PDB file of C-alpha atoms in Angstrom:
ATOM      1  CA  MET A   1     189.018-102.774-107.971  1.00  0.00           C
ATOM      2  CA  HIS A   2     187.063-102.541-111.202  1.00  0.00           C
ATOM      3  CA  GLU A   3     187.340-104.889-114.139  1.00  0.00           C
ATOM      4  CA  ILE A   4     187.470-102.989-117.433  1.00  0.00           C
ATOM      5  CA  THR A   5     187.689-104.104-121.023  1.00  0.00           C
ATOM      6  CA  LEU A   6     189.266-101.824-123.595  1.00  0.00           C
ATOM      7  CA  THR A   7     190.058-102.234-127.249  1.00  0.00           C
ATOM      8  CA  VAL A   8     193.558-100.823-127.456  1.00  0.00           C
ATOM      9  CA  ASN A   9     195.184-100.568-130.865  1.00  0.00           C
ATOM     10  CA  GLY A  10     192.679-103.088-132.199  1.00  0.00           C
ATOM     11  CA  VAL A  11     193.267-105.659-129.457  1.00  0.00           C
ATOM     12  CA  VAL A  12     190.734-106.349-126.702  1.00  0.00           C
ATOM     13  CA  ARG A  13     192.507-105.921-123.369  1.00  0.00           C
ATOM     14  CA  GLN A  14     191.301-106.350-119.810  1.00  0.00           C
ATOM     15  CA  ALA A  15     192.563-104.776-116.637  1.00  0.00           C
ATOM     16  CA  SER A  16     191.649-104.635-112.987  1.00  0.00           C
ATOM     17  CA  VAL A  17     192.003-101.036-111.856  1.00  0.00           C
ATOM     18  CA  PRO A  18     191.156 -98.907-108.837  1.00  0.00           C
ATOM     19  CA  ALA A  19     188.436 -96.311-109.454  1.00  0.00           C
ATOM     20  CA  ARG A  20     190.960 -93.455-109.503  1.00  0.00           C
ATOM     21  CA  ARG A  21     193.470 -95.054-111.897  1.00  0.00           C
ATOM     22  CA  LEU A  22     194.207 -92.658-114.750  1.00  0.00           C
ATOM     23  CA  LEU A  23     194.037 -93.945-118.290  1.00  0.00           C
ATOM     24  CA  SER A  24     197.681 -92.951-118.799  1.00  0.00           C
ATOM     25  CA  ASP A  25     198.700 -95.103-115.832  1.00  0.00           C
ATOM     26  CA  CYS A  26     196.484 -97.971-116.971  1.00  0.00           C
ATOM     27  CA  LEU A  27     198.055 -97.919-120.427  1.00  0.00           C
ATOM     28  CA  ARG A  28     201.609 -97.659-119.143  1.00  0.00           C
ATOM     29  CA  HIS A  29     201.556 -99.765-115.985  1.00  0.00           C
ATOM     30  CA  ASP A  30     198.676-102.197-116.349  1.00  0.00           C
ATOM     31  CA  LEU A  31     198.910-102.834-120.099  1.00  0.00           C
ATOM     32  CA  GLY A  32     202.643-102.206-120.656  1.00  0.00           C
ATOM     33  CA  LEU A  33     202.111 -99.632-123.431  1.00  0.00           C
ATOM     34  CA  THR A  34     204.773 -97.110-122.483  1.00  0.00           C
ATOM     35  CA  GLY A  35     204.578 -95.040-125.678  1.00  0.00           C
ATOM     36  CA  THR A  36     202.048 -92.755-124.033  1.00  0.00           C
ATOM     37  CA  HIS A  37     204.096 -90.246-122.079  1.00  0.00           C
ATOM     38  CA  VAL A  38     203.115 -88.333-118.982  1.00  0.00           C
ATOM     39  CA  GLY A  39     204.468 -84.811-118.690  1.00  0.00           C
ATOM     40  CA  CYS A  40     202.652 -82.223-116.630  1.00  0.00           C
ATOM     41  CA  GLU A  41     199.897 -84.479-115.235  1.00  0.00           C
ATOM     42  CA  HIS A  42     197.515 -81.504-115.525  1.00  0.00           C
ATOM     43  CA  GLY A  43     196.392 -81.863-119.157  1.00  0.00           C
ATOM     44  CA  VAL A  44     198.394 -78.852-120.293  1.00  0.00           C
ATOM     45  CA  CYS A  45     201.326 -80.329-122.237  1.00  0.00           C
ATOM     46  CA  GLY A  46     199.536 -82.890-124.425  1.00  0.00           C
ATOM     47  CA  CYS A  47     202.252 -85.564-124.089  1.00  0.00           C
ATOM     48  CA  CYS A  48     199.675 -88.085-122.901  1.00  0.00           C
ATOM     49  CA  THR A  49     197.260 -87.558-125.805  1.00  0.00           C
ATOM     50  CA  VAL A  50     195.679 -90.739-127.154  1.00  0.00           C
ATOM     51  CA  LEU A  51     192.714 -91.286-129.452  1.00  0.00           C
ATOM     52  CA  LEU A  52     189.505 -92.320-127.686  1.00  0.00           C
ATOM     53  CA  ASP A  53     187.008 -93.544-130.256  1.00  0.00           C
ATOM     54  CA  GLY A  54     189.114 -91.579-132.742  1.00  0.00           C
ATOM     55  CA  GLU A  55     189.120 -88.286-130.818  1.00  0.00           C
ATOM     56  CA  PRO A  56     192.192 -86.879-129.058  1.00  0.00           C
ATOM     57  CA  VAL A  57     191.950 -86.924-125.266  1.00  0.00           C
ATOM     58  CA  ARG A  58     194.353 -86.300-122.416  1.00  0.00           C
ATOM     59  CA  SER A  59     194.869 -89.690-120.832  1.00  0.00           C
ATOM     60  CA  CYS A  60     196.271 -88.047-117.681  1.00  0.00           C
ATOM     61  CA  LEU A  61     192.858 -86.447-117.071  1.00  0.00           C
ATOM     62  CA  THR A  62     190.739 -89.494-117.904  1.00  0.00           C
ATOM     63  CA  PHE A  63     189.872 -92.175-115.390  1.00  0.00           C
ATOM     64  CA  ALA A  64     190.347 -95.646-116.854  1.00  0.00           C
ATOM     65  CA  VAL A  65     186.987 -96.851-115.521  1.00  0.00           C
ATOM     66  CA  THR A  66     185.200 -94.196-117.611  1.00  0.00           C
ATOM     67  CA  VAL A  67     186.457 -95.695-120.870  1.00  0.00           C
ATOM     68  CA  ASP A  68     185.354 -99.272-120.223  1.00  0.00           C
ATOM     69  CA  GLY A  69     184.215-100.784-123.518  1.00  0.00           C
ATOM     70  CA  ARG A  70     185.713 -98.004-125.634  1.00  0.00           C
ATOM     71  CA  ASP A  71     188.317 -97.971-128.405  1.00  0.00           C
ATOM     72  CA  ILE A  72     191.725 -96.439-127.714  1.00  0.00           C
ATOM     73  CA  THR A  73     194.577 -95.812-130.116  1.00  0.00           C
ATOM     74  CA  THR A  74     197.988 -95.059-128.656  1.00  0.00           C
ATOM     75  CA  VAL A  75     201.135 -94.119-130.516  1.00  0.00           C
ATOM     76  CA  GLU A  76     201.945 -97.840-130.717  1.00  0.00           C
ATOM     77  CA  GLY A  77     198.770 -98.342-132.767  1.00  0.00           C
ATOM     78  CA  LEU A  78     199.418 -95.687-135.416  1.00  0.00           C
ATOM     79  CA  ALA A  79     201.719 -97.865-137.523  1.00  0.00           C
ATOM     80  CA  ASP A  80     200.383-100.677-139.690  1.00  0.00           C
ATOM     81  CA  ARG A  81     200.400-104.184-138.226  1.00  0.00           C
ATOM     82  CA  ASP A  82     203.468-105.013-140.347  1.00  0.00           C
ATOM     83  CA  GLY A  83     205.377-102.112-138.766  1.00  0.00           C
ATOM     84  CA  THR A  84     205.025 -99.688-141.667  1.00  0.00           C
ATOM     85  CA  LEU A  85     204.896 -96.218-140.189  1.00  0.00           C
ATOM     86  CA  SER A  86     201.771 -94.119-140.685  1.00  0.00           C
ATOM     87  CA  PRO A  87     201.999 -91.081-142.981  1.00  0.00           C
ATOM     88  CA  VAL A  88     202.131 -88.844-139.915  1.00  0.00           C
ATOM     89  CA  GLN A  89     204.970 -90.845-138.379  1.00  0.00           C
ATOM     90  CA  ARG A  90     206.881 -90.876-141.675  1.00  0.00           C
ATOM     91  CA  ALA A  91     206.430 -87.123-142.127  1.00  0.00           C
ATOM     92  CA  PHE A  92     207.661 -86.328-138.608  1.00  0.00           C
ATOM     93  CA  ALA A  93     210.780 -88.413-139.235  1.00  0.00           C
ATOM     94  CA  GLU A  94     211.337 -86.989-142.723  1.00  0.00           C
ATOM     95  CA  CYS A  95     210.858 -83.337-141.707  1.00  0.00           C
ATOM     96  CA  HIS A  96     212.647 -83.558-138.353  1.00  0.00           C
ATOM     97  CA  GLY A  97     209.467 -82.741-136.469  1.00  0.00           C
ATOM     98  CA  LEU A  98     210.876 -84.132-133.248  1.00  0.00           C
ATOM     99  CA  GLN A  99     213.874 -83.558-131.086  1.00  0.00           C
ATOM    100  CA  CYS A 100     214.036 -85.412-127.781  1.00  0.00           C
ATOM    101  CA  GLY A 101     210.831 -87.272-128.653  1.00  0.00           C
ATOM    102  CA  PHE A 102     209.071 -86.855-125.321  1.00  0.00           C
ATOM    103  CA  CYS A 103     206.162 -84.840-126.752  1.00  0.00           C
ATOM    104  CA  THR A 104     206.084 -86.799-130.016  1.00  0.00           C
ATOM    105  CA  PRO A 105     203.477 -89.466-129.110  1.00  0.00           C
ATOM    106  CA  GLY A 106     200.965 -86.768-128.195  1.00  0.00           C
ATOM    107  CA  PHE A 107     201.686 -84.788-131.350  1.00  0.00           C
ATOM    108  CA  LEU A 108     201.368 -87.894-133.530  1.00  0.00           C
ATOM    109  CA  CYS A 109     197.968 -88.799-132.100  1.00  0.00           C
ATOM    110  CA  THR A 110     196.745 -85.203-132.274  1.00  0.00           C
ATOM    111  CA  VAL A 111     197.902 -84.733-135.871  1.00  0.00           C
ATOM    112  CA  THR A 112     196.421 -88.064-136.934  1.00  0.00           C
ATOM    113  CA  ALA A 113     192.977 -86.851-135.834  1.00  0.00           C
ATOM    114  CA  LEU A 114     193.569 -83.355-137.235  1.00  0.00           C
ATOM    115  CA  LEU A 115     194.370 -84.656-140.725  1.00  0.00           C
ATOM    116  CA  ARG A 116     191.490 -87.112-140.636  1.00  0.00           C
ATOM    117  CA  ASP A 117     189.122 -84.200-140.060  1.00  0.00           C
ATOM    118  CA  ASN A 118     190.961 -81.657-142.226  1.00  0.00           C
ATOM    119  CA  PRO A 119     193.140 -83.328-144.875  1.00  0.00           C
ATOM    120  CA  ALA A 120     194.583 -80.045-146.209  1.00  0.00           C
ATOM    121  CA  PRO A 121     194.886 -77.597-143.319  1.00  0.00           C
ATOM    122  CA  SER A 122     196.258 -74.068-143.670  1.00  0.00           C
ATOM    123  CA  ASP A 123     199.156 -72.935-141.493  1.00  0.00           C
ATOM    124  CA  GLU A 124     196.686 -71.274-139.130  1.00  0.00           C
ATOM    125  CA  GLU A 125     194.595 -74.452-138.916  1.00  0.00           C
ATOM    126  CA  VAL A 126     197.719 -76.504-138.193  1.00  0.00           C
ATOM    127  CA  LEU A 127     198.787 -74.110-135.442  1.00  0.00           C
ATOM    128  CA  GLU A 128     195.290 -74.204-133.955  1.00  0.00           C
ATOM    129  CA  GLY A 129     195.183 -77.995-134.256  1.00  0.00           C
ATOM    130  CA  ILE A 130     198.457 -78.532-132.401  1.00  0.00           C
ATOM    131  CA  SER A 131     197.991 -75.698-129.917  1.00  0.00           C
ATOM    132  CA  GLY A 132     197.220 -78.135-127.100  1.00  0.00           C
ATOM    133  CA  ASN A 133     200.582 -79.854-127.424  1.00  0.00           C
ATOM    134  CA  LEU A 134     203.779 -78.353-126.064  1.00  0.00           C
ATOM    135  CA  CYS A 135     207.325 -78.989-127.238  1.00  0.00           C
ATOM    136  CA  ARG A 136     210.248 -77.577-125.314  1.00  0.00           C
ATOM    137  CA  CYS A 137     212.923 -78.515-127.857  1.00  0.00           C
ATOM    138  CA  THR A 138     211.708 -77.101-131.172  1.00  0.00           C
ATOM    139  CA  GLY A 139     210.380 -73.814-132.467  1.00  0.00           C
ATOM    140  CA  TYR A 140     207.455 -75.716-134.017  1.00  0.00           C
ATOM    141  CA  GLN A 141     208.560 -74.891-137.592  1.00  0.00           C
ATOM    142  CA  ASN A 142     209.449 -78.491-138.371  1.00  0.00           C
ATOM    143  CA  ILE A 143     206.356 -79.770-136.612  1.00  0.00           C
ATOM    144  CA  VAL A 144     204.208 -77.580-138.870  1.00  0.00           C
ATOM    145  CA  LYS A 145     206.224 -78.767-141.890  1.00  0.00           C
ATOM    146  CA  SER A 146     205.648 -82.344-140.752  1.00  0.00           C
ATOM    147  CA  VAL A 147     201.893 -81.846-140.609  1.00  0.00           C
ATOM    148  CA  HIS A 148     201.834 -80.435-144.140  1.00  0.00           C
ATOM    149  CA  ARG A 149     204.098 -83.237-145.388  1.00  0.00           C
ATOM    150  CA  ALA A 150     201.849 -85.841-143.774  1.00  0.00           C
ATOM    151  CA  ALA A 151     198.879 -84.275-145.572  1.00  0.00           C
ATOM    152  CA  GLU A 152     200.798 -84.561-148.866  1.00  0.00           C
ATOM    153  CA  ILE A 153     201.685 -88.194-148.233  1.00  0.00           C
ATOM    154  CA  MET A 154     198.089 -89.016-147.357  1.00  0.00           C
ATOM    155  CA  ALA A 155     196.818 -87.293-150.530  1.00  0.00           C
ATOM    156  CA  GLU A 156     199.289 -89.289-152.644  1.00  0.00           C
ATOM    157  CA  GLU A 157     198.314 -92.668-151.193  1.00  0.00           C
ATOM    158  CA  PRO A 158     195.346 -94.603-152.581  1.00  0.00           C
TER     159      PRO A 158
END
């Protein structure tokens, strides 16, 4: 067992994990943060995407011991501390960018990083930015609309 310390959603957390424990399993089972979903377990679907030091990573491909001392943001950490949804979360709700919701946590984390790096992406840049996330319920039109709406909301806020 390995003792690790992570800052998850702004809170320092500790866990005792075996060397082969995946970050997705650590978040869900050891830390009780079940918002991170596990789909394909091969890094293809993007459902397990979290932000590691601000960058999107597949938590199902990342060993928990390799992120000791690092900063992780899960879908639970995207909203403000008072529960106010982030612009990306609000836009996905407003534009119906989700259906069953299984892929949504991964999309929300991915889009949060995308808009941080490119606050006004073109349609092609949005499609490229979300290309690592799969949704089986939608045709992606409302997801793309949600990304553009989130960019608008972010530009309007101080």
